[in-house]
PDB file of C-alpha atoms and ligand atoms in Angstrom:
ATOM      1  CA  MET A   1     -22.119  11.353 -10.595  1.00 87.00           C
ATOM      2  CA  LEU A   2     -21.278  15.039 -10.359  1.00 93.00           C
ATOM      3  CA  VAL A   3     -23.675  15.786 -13.234  1.00 92.00           C
ATOM      4  CA  PHE A   4     -26.514  13.813 -11.643  1.00 90.00           C
ATOM      5  CA  ALA A   5     -25.844  15.326  -8.221  1.00 92.00           C
ATOM      6  CA  GLY A   6     -25.672  18.824  -9.768  1.00 95.00           C
ATOM      7  CA  ILE A   7     -29.042  18.425 -11.487  1.00 93.00           C
ATOM      8  CA  VAL A   8     -30.715  17.063  -8.337  1.00 91.00           C
ATOM      9  CA  PHE A   9     -29.164  19.866  -6.263  1.00 96.00           C
ATOM     10  CA  ALA A  10     -30.422  22.549  -8.682  1.00 97.00           C
ATOM     11  CA  ILE A  11     -33.958  21.100  -8.722  1.00 94.00           C
ATOM     12  CA  VAL A  12     -34.211  20.705  -4.930  1.00 95.00           C
ATOM     13  CA  GLU A  13     -32.624  24.025  -3.971  1.00 98.00           C
ATOM     14  CA  GLY A  14     -34.386  25.896  -6.815  1.00 97.00           C
ATOM     15  CA  THR A  15     -37.773  24.537  -5.719  1.00 96.00           C
ATOM     16  CA  LEU A  16     -36.999  25.357  -2.095  1.00 97.00           C
ATOM     17  CA  ILE A  17     -36.209  28.987  -2.911  1.00 97.00           C
ATOM     18  CA  ALA A  18     -39.230  29.272  -5.234  1.00 97.00           C
ATOM     19  CA  MET A  19     -41.509  27.938  -2.480  1.00 94.00           C
ATOM     20  CA  ILE A  20     -40.082  30.267   0.135  1.00 94.00           C
ATOM     21  CA  VAL A  21     -40.770  33.244  -2.101  1.00 94.00           C
ATOM     22  CA  LYS A  22     -44.152  32.096  -3.406  1.00 91.00           C
ATOM     23  CA  TYR A  23     -45.645  31.061  -0.070  1.00 87.00           C
ATOM     24  CA  ARG A  24     -44.162  33.723   2.172  1.00 87.00           C
ATOM     25  CA  ARG A  25     -46.719  34.936   4.748  1.00 85.00           C
ATOM     26  CA  GLY A  26     -46.953  38.555   3.593  1.00 85.00           C
ATOM     27  CA  LYS A  27     -50.053  40.166   5.058  1.00 86.00           C
ATOM     28  CA  ARG A  28     -51.911  36.907   5.848  1.00 86.00           C
ATOM     29  CA  ALA A  29     -52.891  36.186   9.412  1.00 87.00           C
ATOM     30  CA  ARG A  30     -50.276  34.304  11.404  1.00 85.00           C
ATOM     31  CA  ASN A  31     -52.722  31.453  12.255  1.00 87.00           C
ATOM     32  CA  LEU A  32     -54.165  30.955   8.751  1.00 84.00           C
ATOM     33  CA  ASP A  33     -53.848  27.356   7.545  1.00 83.00           C
ATOM     34  CA  GLY A  34     -52.761  26.480   3.999  1.00 79.00           C
ATOM     35  CA  ALA A  35     -54.755  24.266   1.619  1.00 82.00           C
ATOM     36  CA  GLN A  36     -54.731  20.591   2.669  1.00 86.00           C
ATOM     37  CA  VAL A  37     -53.406  18.247  -0.055  1.00 85.00           C
ATOM     38  CA  HIS A  38     -53.095  14.476   0.011  1.00 88.00           C
ATOM     39  CA  GLY A  39     -51.034  12.422  -2.396  1.00 87.00           C
ATOM     40  CA  SER A  40     -49.950  12.929  -5.981  1.00 91.00           C
ATOM     41  CA  THR A  41     -49.575   9.620  -7.779  1.00 93.00           C
ATOM     42  CA  ARG A  42     -47.778  11.117 -10.751  1.00 94.00           C
ATOM     43  CA  LEU A  43     -45.230  12.983  -8.606  1.00 91.00           C
ATOM     44  CA  GLU A  44     -44.609   9.939  -6.418  1.00 94.00           C
ATOM     45  CA  ILE A  45     -43.987   7.709  -9.444  1.00 96.00           C
ATOM     46  CA  ILE A  46     -41.563  10.271 -10.866  1.00 94.00           C
ATOM     47  CA  TRP A  47     -39.486  10.594  -7.673  1.00 90.00           C
ATOM     48  CA  THR A  48     -39.325   6.828  -7.332  1.00 95.00           C
ATOM     49  CA  VAL A  49     -38.547   5.849 -10.910  1.00 96.00           C
ATOM     50  CA  LEU A  50     -36.081   8.638 -11.668  1.00 92.00           C
ATOM     51  CA  PRO A  51     -33.609   7.830  -8.828  1.00 92.00           C
ATOM     52  CA  VAL A  52     -33.823   4.126  -9.768  1.00 96.00           C
ATOM     53  CA  LEU A  53     -32.847   4.955 -13.345  1.00 95.00           C
ATOM     54  CA  ILE A  54     -29.991   7.193 -12.155  1.00 93.00           C
ATOM     55  CA  LEU A  55     -28.608   4.430  -9.875  1.00 94.00           C
ATOM     56  CA  VAL A  56     -28.894   1.854 -12.658  1.00 96.00           C
ATOM     57  CA  ALA A  57     -26.926   4.175 -14.979  1.00 94.00           C
ATOM     58  CA  ILE A  58     -24.151   4.779 -12.416  1.00 93.00           C
ATOM     59  CA  GLY A  59     -24.018   1.087 -11.433  1.00 94.00           C
ATOM     60  CA  SER A  60     -23.809  -0.110 -15.063  1.00 95.00           C
ATOM     61  CA  PHE A  61     -20.996   2.331 -15.804  1.00 92.00           C
ATOM     62  CA  ILE A  62     -19.004   1.039 -12.800  1.00 90.00           C
ATOM     63  CA  PHE A  63     -19.489  -2.623 -13.746  1.00 91.00           C
ATOM     64  CA  VAL A  64     -18.351  -1.896 -17.301  1.00 91.00           C
ATOM     65  CA  GLU A  65     -15.294   0.106 -16.227  1.00 87.00           C
ATOM     66  CA  LEU A  66     -14.162  -1.844 -13.154  1.00 83.00           C
ATOM     67  CA  PRO A  67     -12.428  -4.737 -14.983  1.00 83.00           C
ATOM     68  CA  LYS A  68     -10.186  -2.226 -16.750  1.00 80.00           C
ATOM     69  CA  ILE A  69      -8.883  -1.157 -13.321  1.00 77.00           C
ATOM     70  CA  ALA A  70      -8.676  -4.606 -11.705  1.00 77.00           C
ATOM     71  CA  ASN A  71      -7.107  -6.459 -14.658  1.00 78.00           C
ATOM     72  CA  PRO A  72      -3.886  -5.376 -16.359  1.00 76.00           C
ATOM     73  CA  PRO A  73      -4.035  -4.539 -20.069  1.00 76.00           C
ATOM     74  CA  SER A  74      -2.885  -7.507 -22.136  1.00 74.00           C
ATOM     75  CA  ALA A  75       0.859  -7.465 -22.728  1.00 68.00           C
ATOM     76  CA  SER A  76       3.290  -9.853 -24.375  1.00 68.00           C
ATOM     77  CA  ALA A  77       5.260 -12.158 -22.065  1.00 64.00           C
ATOM     78  CA  ALA A  78       8.435 -10.264 -22.888  1.00 63.00           C
ATOM     79  CA  ASP A  79       6.729  -7.085 -21.824  1.00 69.00           C
ATOM     80  CA  GLU A  80       5.546  -8.301 -18.447  1.00 79.00           C
ATOM     81  CA  THR A  81       7.248  -8.686 -15.083  1.00 91.00           C
ATOM     82  CA  THR A  82       5.962 -10.161 -11.847  1.00 93.00           C
ATOM     83  CA  ILE A  83       7.460  -8.914  -8.596  1.00 96.00           C
ATOM     84  CA  THR A  84       6.525 -10.444  -5.255  1.00 97.00           C
ATOM     85  CA  VAL A  85       5.808  -7.917  -2.515  1.00 97.00           C
ATOM     86  CA  GLU A  86       6.106  -9.302   1.024  1.00 96.00           C
ATOM     87  CA  GLY A  87       4.810  -7.456   4.060  1.00 96.00           C
ATOM     88  CA  HIS A  88       6.737  -8.046   7.278  1.00 95.00           C
ATOM     89  CA  GLN A  89       6.816  -6.346  10.690  1.00 92.00           C
ATOM     90  CA  PHE A  90       8.077  -3.723   9.801  1.00 93.00           C
ATOM     91  CA  TYR A  91       9.456  -3.672   6.303  1.00 95.00           C
ATOM     92  CA  TRP A  92       8.698  -4.538   2.684  1.00 97.00           C
ATOM     93  CA  LEU A  93      10.684  -7.236   0.920  1.00 96.00           C
ATOM     94  CA  PHE A  94      10.707  -7.659  -2.853  1.00 97.00           C
ATOM     95  CA  ARG A  95      11.486 -10.843  -4.810  1.00 96.00           C
ATOM     96  CA  TYR A  96      12.198 -10.704  -8.531  1.00 96.00           C
ATOM     97  CA  PRO A  97      11.632 -13.387 -11.208  1.00 94.00           C
ATOM     98  CA  ASN A  98      15.333 -14.376 -11.300  1.00 93.00           C
ATOM     99  CA  GLY A  99      15.558 -14.855  -7.521  1.00 92.00           C
ATOM    100  CA  ALA A 100      16.988 -11.420  -6.749  1.00 94.00           C
ATOM    101  CA  VAL A 101      15.871  -9.795  -3.496  1.00 94.00           C
ATOM    102  CA  SER A 102      15.670  -6.214  -2.278  1.00 96.00           C
ATOM    103  CA  VAL A 103      14.428  -4.601   0.924  1.00 95.00           C
ATOM    104  CA  GLY A 104      12.732  -1.220   1.224  1.00 95.00           C
ATOM    105  CA  THR A 105      13.213  -0.238  -2.421  1.00 96.00           C
ATOM    106  CA  MET A 106      11.519  -1.957  -5.320  1.00 97.00           C
ATOM    107  CA  ILE A 107      13.192  -1.557  -8.704  1.00 97.00           C
ATOM    108  CA  ALA A 108      10.730  -1.918 -11.587  1.00 97.00           C
ATOM    109  CA  PRO A 109      10.903  -1.499 -15.359  1.00 96.00           C
ATOM    110  CA  ALA A 110       9.255   1.607 -16.846  1.00 94.00           C
ATOM    111  CA  GLY A 111       6.452   1.787 -19.393  1.00 91.00           C
ATOM    112  CA  GLU A 112       5.330  -1.824 -19.146  1.00 90.00           C
ATOM    113  CA  VAL A 113       2.964  -3.939 -17.103  1.00 91.00           C
ATOM    114  CA  VAL A 114       4.432  -4.880 -13.729  1.00 93.00           C
ATOM    115  CA  ASN A 115       2.356  -7.489 -11.892  1.00 93.00           C
ATOM    116  CA  GLU A 116       2.604  -7.554  -8.129  1.00 94.00           C
ATOM    117  CA  ASP A 117       1.951 -10.681  -6.055  1.00 95.00           C
ATOM    118  CA  VAL A 118       1.285  -9.241  -2.617  1.00 96.00           C
ATOM    119  CA  LEU A 119       1.530 -11.547   0.388  1.00 96.00           C
ATOM    120  CA  ALA A 120       2.823 -12.017   3.927  1.00 95.00           C
ATOM    121  CA  PRO A 121       4.493 -15.049   5.531  1.00 92.00           C
ATOM    122  CA  LYS A 122       2.174 -17.328   7.526  1.00 89.00           C
ATOM    123  CA  THR A 123       3.495 -16.076  10.877  1.00 86.00           C
ATOM    124  CA  GLU A 124       2.857 -12.425  10.025  1.00 91.00           C
ATOM    125  CA  VAL A 125       0.055  -9.978  10.732  1.00 94.00           C
ATOM    126  CA  ILE A 126      -1.913  -8.276   7.953  1.00 96.00           C
ATOM    127  CA  HIS A 127      -0.234  -5.368   6.186  1.00 97.00           C
ATOM    128  CA  SER A 128      -1.480  -3.255   3.291  1.00 97.00           C
ATOM    129  CA  TRP A 129       0.667  -2.345   0.297  1.00 97.00           C
ATOM    130  CA  TRP A 130      -0.081   1.179  -0.862  1.00 97.00           C
ATOM    131  CA  VAL A 131       1.658   3.222  -3.545  1.00 96.00           C
ATOM    132  CA  PRO A 132      -0.782   6.133  -3.882  1.00 94.00           C
ATOM    133  CA  GLU A 133       0.529   7.284  -7.265  1.00 94.00           C
ATOM    134  CA  LEU A 134       0.387   3.780  -8.732  1.00 92.00           C
ATOM    135  CA  GLY A 135      -3.047   2.650  -7.579  1.00 85.00           C
ATOM    136  CA  GLY A 136      -5.157   1.552  -4.654  1.00 85.00           C
ATOM    137  CA  LYS A 137      -4.328  -0.281  -1.465  1.00 93.00           C
ATOM    138  CA  ILE A 138      -4.057  -4.055  -1.482  1.00 95.00           C
ATOM    139  CA  ASP A 139      -3.783  -6.210   1.627  1.00 96.00           C
ATOM    140  CA  ALA A 140      -0.746  -8.398   2.323  1.00 96.00           C
ATOM    141  CA  ILE A 141      -2.480 -11.288   4.098  1.00 96.00           C
ATOM    142  CA  PRO A 142      -0.550 -14.153   5.752  1.00 95.00           C
ATOM    143  CA  GLY A 143      -0.791 -17.314   3.676  1.00 90.00           C
ATOM    144  CA  ARG A 144      -2.657 -15.717   0.795  1.00 94.00           C
ATOM    145  CA  THR A 145      -1.500 -14.039  -2.421  1.00 95.00           C
ATOM    146  CA  ASN A 146      -3.288 -10.948  -3.725  1.00 94.00           C
ATOM    147  CA  HIS A 147      -2.647  -9.544  -7.169  1.00 92.00           C
ATOM    148  CA  THR A 148      -2.369  -6.033  -8.488  1.00 91.00           C
ATOM    149  CA  TRP A 149      -0.387  -4.306 -11.192  1.00 91.00           C
ATOM    150  CA  PHE A 150       0.926  -0.968 -12.438  1.00 92.00           C
ATOM    151  CA  LYS A 151       2.426   0.546 -15.542  1.00 91.00           C
ATOM    152  CA  ALA A 152       4.422   3.659 -14.787  1.00 94.00           C
ATOM    153  CA  PRO A 153       6.872   6.094 -16.350  1.00 96.00           C
ATOM    154  CA  VAL A 154      10.395   6.500 -14.952  1.00 97.00           C
ATOM    155  CA  GLY A 155      10.184   7.991 -11.478  1.00 97.00           C
ATOM    156  CA  THR A 156      10.350   7.455  -7.751  1.00 97.00           C
ATOM    157  CA  TYR A 157       7.113   6.606  -5.994  1.00 97.00           C
ATOM    158  CA  ALA A 158       6.525   6.543  -2.251  1.00 97.00           C
ATOM    159  CA  ALA A 159       4.927   3.436  -0.780  1.00 97.00           C
ATOM    160  CA  ARG A 160       3.728   2.660   2.700  1.00 95.00           C
ATOM    161  CA  CYS A 161       1.823   0.207   4.845  1.00 96.00           C
ATOM    162  CA  SER A 162      -1.759   1.346   5.339  1.00 96.00           C
ATOM    163  CA  ASP A 163      -2.922  -1.212   7.901  1.00 95.00           C
ATOM    164  CA  LEU A 164      -2.062  -0.655  11.557  1.00 96.00           C
ATOM    165  CA  CYS A 165       0.266  -3.606  12.105  1.00 94.00           C
ATOM    166  CA  GLY A 166       2.162  -2.888  15.298  1.00 91.00           C
ATOM    167  CA  ILE A 167       4.421  -0.478  17.115  1.00 91.00           C
ATOM    168  CA  GLN A 168       6.487   0.602  14.069  1.00 93.00           C
ATOM    169  CA  HIS A 169       3.631   0.618  11.534  1.00 95.00           C
ATOM    170  CA  ALA A 170       4.316   4.288  10.802  1.00 94.00           C
ATOM    171  CA  LYS A 171       7.903   3.426   9.860  1.00 93.00           C
ATOM    172  CA  MET A 172       6.842   0.752   7.405  1.00 95.00           C
ATOM    173  CA  ILE A 173       7.614   2.785   4.334  1.00 95.00           C
ATOM    174  CA  ALA A 174       9.200   1.893   1.001  1.00 96.00           C
ATOM    175  CA  THR A 175      10.101   3.325  -2.388  1.00 97.00           C
ATOM    176  CA  VAL A 176       9.245   2.099  -5.868  1.00 97.00           C
ATOM    177  CA  ASP A 177      12.024   3.085  -8.264  1.00 97.00           C
ATOM    178  CA  VAL A 178      10.766   2.826 -11.828  1.00 97.00           C
ATOM    179  CA  VAL A 179      13.759   2.793 -14.182  1.00 97.00           C
ATOM    180  CA  PRO A 180      14.435   1.948 -17.853  1.00 96.00           C
ATOM    181  CA  ARG A 181      14.260  -1.804 -18.585  1.00 94.00           C
ATOM    182  CA  ALA A 182      18.054  -2.136 -19.098  1.00 95.00           C
ATOM    183  CA  GLN A 183      18.774  -0.621 -15.684  1.00 96.00           C
ATOM    184  CA  TYR A 184      16.225  -2.917 -14.077  1.00 96.00           C
ATOM    185  CA  GLU A 185      17.794  -5.984 -15.744  1.00 95.00           C
ATOM    186  CA  GLN A 186      21.233  -4.877 -14.624  1.00 96.00           C
ATOM    187  CA  PHE A 187      20.094  -4.473 -11.026  1.00 96.00           C
ATOM    188  CA  ILE A 188      18.374  -7.833 -10.720  1.00 95.00           C
ATOM    189  CA  SER A 189      21.139  -9.782 -12.463  1.00 95.00           C
ATOM    190  CA  LYS A 190      23.734  -8.251 -10.156  1.00 94.00           C
ATOM    191  CA  ARG A 191      21.603  -9.093  -7.107  1.00 93.00           C
ATOM    192  CA  ALA A 192      20.989 -12.655  -8.333  1.00 92.00           C
ATOM    193  CA  ALA A 193      24.684 -13.187  -9.107  1.00 93.00           C
ATOM    194  CA  GLN A 194      25.706 -12.067  -5.607  1.00 90.00           C
ATOM    195  CA  PRO A 195      22.828 -13.225  -3.378  1.00 89.00           C
ATOM    196  CA  SER A 196      24.692 -12.418  -0.179  1.00 87.00           C
ATOM    197  CA  SER A 197      26.165  -9.092  -1.258  1.00 91.00           C
ATOM    198  CA  ILE A 198      26.991  -6.408   1.249  1.00 91.00           C
ATOM    199  CA  ALA A 199      24.609  -4.103  -0.655  1.00 92.00           C
ATOM    200  CA  LEU A 200      21.697  -6.367   0.254  1.00 93.00           C
ATOM    201  CA  GLY A 201      23.061  -6.708   3.805  1.00 92.00           C
ATOM    202  CA  GLN A 202      23.078  -2.940   4.177  1.00 92.00           C
ATOM    203  CA  GLN A 203      19.497  -2.698   2.901  1.00 93.00           C
ATOM    204  CA  GLU A 204      18.478  -5.402   5.356  1.00 93.00           C
ATOM    205  CA  PHE A 205      20.176  -3.730   8.296  1.00 92.00           C
ATOM    206  CA  GLN A 206      18.842  -0.265   7.520  1.00 92.00           C
ATOM    207  CA  GLY A 207      15.408  -1.415   6.344  1.00 92.00           C
ATOM    208  CA  VAL A 208      14.747  -4.210   8.851  1.00 92.00           C
ATOM    209  CA  CYS A 209      16.916  -3.971  11.993  1.00 91.00           C
ATOM    210  CA  ALA A 210      17.232  -0.172  12.182  1.00 91.00           C
ATOM    211  CA  VAL A 211      13.437   0.259  12.137  1.00 91.00           C
ATOM    212  CA  CYS A 212      13.510  -0.785  15.803  1.00 92.00           C
ATOM    213  CA  HIS A 213      17.180  -0.748  16.839  1.00 91.00           C
ATOM    214  CA  ARG A 214      20.055   1.690  17.140  1.00 89.00           C
ATOM    215  CA  LEU A 215      23.654   0.637  17.659  1.00 87.00           C
ATOM    216  CA  ALA A 216      24.588   2.783  20.632  1.00 85.00           C
ATOM    217  CA  THR A 217      21.271   3.365  22.368  1.00 87.00           C
ATOM    218  CA  ASP A 218      18.080   1.562  23.204  1.00 89.00           C
ATOM    219  CA  TYR A 219      15.230   2.486  20.894  1.00 90.00           C
ATOM    220  CA  VAL A 220      12.101   0.357  20.353  1.00 89.00           C
ATOM    221  CA  GLY A 221      14.401  -2.582  20.945  1.00 89.00           C
ATOM    222  CA  PRO A 222      17.703  -2.745  22.826  1.00 87.00           C
ATOM    223  CA  ALA A 223      20.975  -1.305  21.531  1.00 86.00           C
ATOM    224  CA  LEU A 224      22.784  -3.593  19.091  1.00 85.00           C
ATOM    225  CA  GLY A 225      26.337  -2.244  19.152  1.00 81.00           C
ATOM    226  CA  THR A 226      27.393  -4.230  22.208  1.00 81.00           C
ATOM    227  CA  ASN A 227      25.345  -7.339  21.399  1.00 83.00           C
ATOM    228  CA  PRO A 228      27.569 -10.280  20.400  1.00 83.00           C
ATOM    229  CA  LEU A 229      24.685 -11.710  18.341  1.00 81.00           C
ATOM    230  CA  LEU A 230      25.240  -8.914  15.826  1.00 81.00           C
ATOM    231  CA  THR A 231      28.046 -10.814  14.130  1.00 79.00           C
ATOM    232  CA  ASP A 232      27.243 -14.323  15.326  1.00 83.00           C
ATOM    233  CA  GLU A 233      25.834 -15.942  12.215  1.00 83.00           C
ATOM    234  CA  LYS A 234      24.153 -18.820  14.030  1.00 86.00           C
ATOM    235  CA  GLY A 235      22.710 -16.663  16.787  1.00 87.00           C
ATOM    236  CA  LEU A 236      21.515 -14.054  14.319  1.00 87.00           C
ATOM    237  CA  ARG A 237      19.859 -16.713  12.195  1.00 88.00           C
ATOM    238  CA  GLY A 238      18.003 -18.051  15.238  1.00 89.00           C
ATOM    239  CA  ILE A 239      16.714 -14.647  16.231  1.00 89.00           C
ATOM    240  CA  LEU A 240      15.678 -13.760  12.664  1.00 90.00           C
ATOM    241  CA  MET A 241      13.879 -17.091  12.204  1.00 88.00           C
ATOM    242  CA  ASN A 242      12.180 -17.280  15.608  1.00 89.00           C
ATOM    243  CA  GLY A 243      12.145 -13.812  17.094  1.00 88.00           C
ATOM    244  CA  VAL A 244      12.696 -13.309  20.796  1.00 87.00           C
ATOM    245  CA  GLY A 245      10.550 -11.636  23.463  1.00 86.00           C
ATOM    246  CA  ASN A 246       8.724  -8.755  21.784  1.00 87.00           C
ATOM    247  CA  MET A 247      10.771  -9.068  18.614  1.00 89.00           C
ATOM    248  CA  PRO A 248       8.891 -10.725  15.746  1.00 89.00           C
ATOM    249  CA  ALA A 249      10.518 -13.382  13.548  1.00 88.00           C
ATOM    250  CA  VAL A 250      11.510 -10.753  11.000  1.00 91.00           C
ATOM    251  CA  GLY A 251      13.478 -13.119   8.775  1.00 89.00           C
ATOM    252  CA  ASP A 252      11.549 -16.366   9.022  1.00 87.00           C
ATOM    253  CA  ASP A 253      11.359 -16.761   5.262  1.00 90.00           C
ATOM    254  CA  TRP A 254      14.854 -15.543   4.422  1.00 92.00           C
ATOM    255  CA  SER A 255      17.230 -17.699   2.463  1.00 91.00           C
ATOM    256  CA  THR A 256      20.674 -18.596   3.821  1.00 89.00           C
ATOM    257  CA  ALA A 257      22.126 -16.102   1.355  1.00 91.00           C
ATOM    258  CA  GLN A 258      19.903 -13.329   2.703  1.00 92.00           C
ATOM    259  CA  ILE A 259      21.094 -13.999   6.238  1.00 90.00           C
ATOM    260  CA  ASP A 260      24.710 -14.237   5.047  1.00 90.00           C
ATOM    261  CA  ALA A 261      24.301 -10.815   3.452  1.00 92.00           C
ATOM    262  CA  LEU A 262      23.192  -9.333   6.773  1.00 91.00           C
ATOM    263  CA  VAL A 263      26.099 -10.931   8.644  1.00 88.00           C
ATOM    264  CA  THR A 264      28.566  -9.662   6.021  1.00 89.00           C
ATOM    265  CA  TYR A 265      27.272  -6.180   6.631  1.00 91.00           C
ATOM    266  CA  THR A 266      27.022  -6.314  10.441  1.00 88.00           C
ATOM    267  CA  LYS A 267      30.651  -7.473  10.598  1.00 86.00           C
ATOM    268  CA  THR A 268      31.662  -4.134   9.048  1.00 87.00           C
ATOM    269  CA  LEU A 269      29.591  -2.380  11.732  1.00 83.00           C
ATOM    270  CA  LYS A 270      31.349  -4.255  14.487  1.00 69.00           C
ATOM    271  CA  LYS A 271      34.679  -3.098  13.136  1.00 66.00           C
ATOM    272  CA  LYS A 272      33.437   0.481  13.084  1.00 64.00           C
ATOM    273  CA  THR A 273      31.889   0.355  16.535  1.00 60.00           C
ATOM    274  CA  GLY A 274      34.978  -1.405  17.864  1.00 52.00           C
ATOM    275  CA  ALA A 275      37.295   1.242  16.448  1.00 41.00           C
ATOM    276  CA  SER A 276      35.376   4.196  17.823  1.00 40.00           C
ATOM    277  CA  GLY A 277      34.516   2.766  21.218  1.00 40.00           C
ATOM    278  CA  ASN A 278      30.774   2.259  20.906  1.00 43.00           C
ATOM    279  CA  ALA A 279      29.492   4.896  18.534  1.00 42.00           C
ATOM    280  CA  GLY A 280      26.200   4.263  16.797  1.00 41.00           C
TER     281      GLY A 280
HETATM  282 CU1  LIG B   1       2.603  -3.091   8.136  1.00 57.63          CU
HETATM  283 CU2  LIG B   1       1.419  -1.251   9.022  1.00 57.63          CU
END
């Protein structure tokens, strides 16, 4: 496109300058009219056909190349992972093939095709999963699954939501941690073996609750430190599943183990806040 645009630019601007020089007024009278011309069939055919050919060339190139971007390169089953990416107000949740879950940070194996099923629970709004270094944006639409993929070397890649989805949209950020396969396997087997681990609970608290709440002070939502629901498993479950007031149902598709993990973690907070008065 740059080559075509460059050629057209040179022709148009070159002709413009040539005409300015060639037909400058010089010593001619100010009111002298130029020669009257009408039509040039050959010229008109050229400036119609040539742009058509250029557009056909660019269009054909795109149609040939586009599938290579949209579809992952073929890989063996052993060399392929599918991770589910869920958009929620206001966090990203990741589900792995063995049932493991993480919040805010996706762990993915390096140097192989990683398929992403991008979706949002039915009660959600539309979000957009965007990891600029790993490819384009793809919408997380309630009740629909979109597909994309990446293949990346070891590294840490910033991700964010790119669809305005509510008051904390700007805080809806995440990280994709691409690590060697063995490290990835280790992470997901540990998570799957302990589905209500305190590590997951901490991720949930920091990645989900703390986006809108602080312990000691009101923030987007009210302070949590003095709220008895913080460690009340049944109450917490209700609020996560159904939301309350302005708070969305942030955990309406969480498993019992995921909620247990959060409670396990918030109980440690209660101890801390209890010990130090009401520090956040
Ligand atoms: Cu989700 Cu913006």
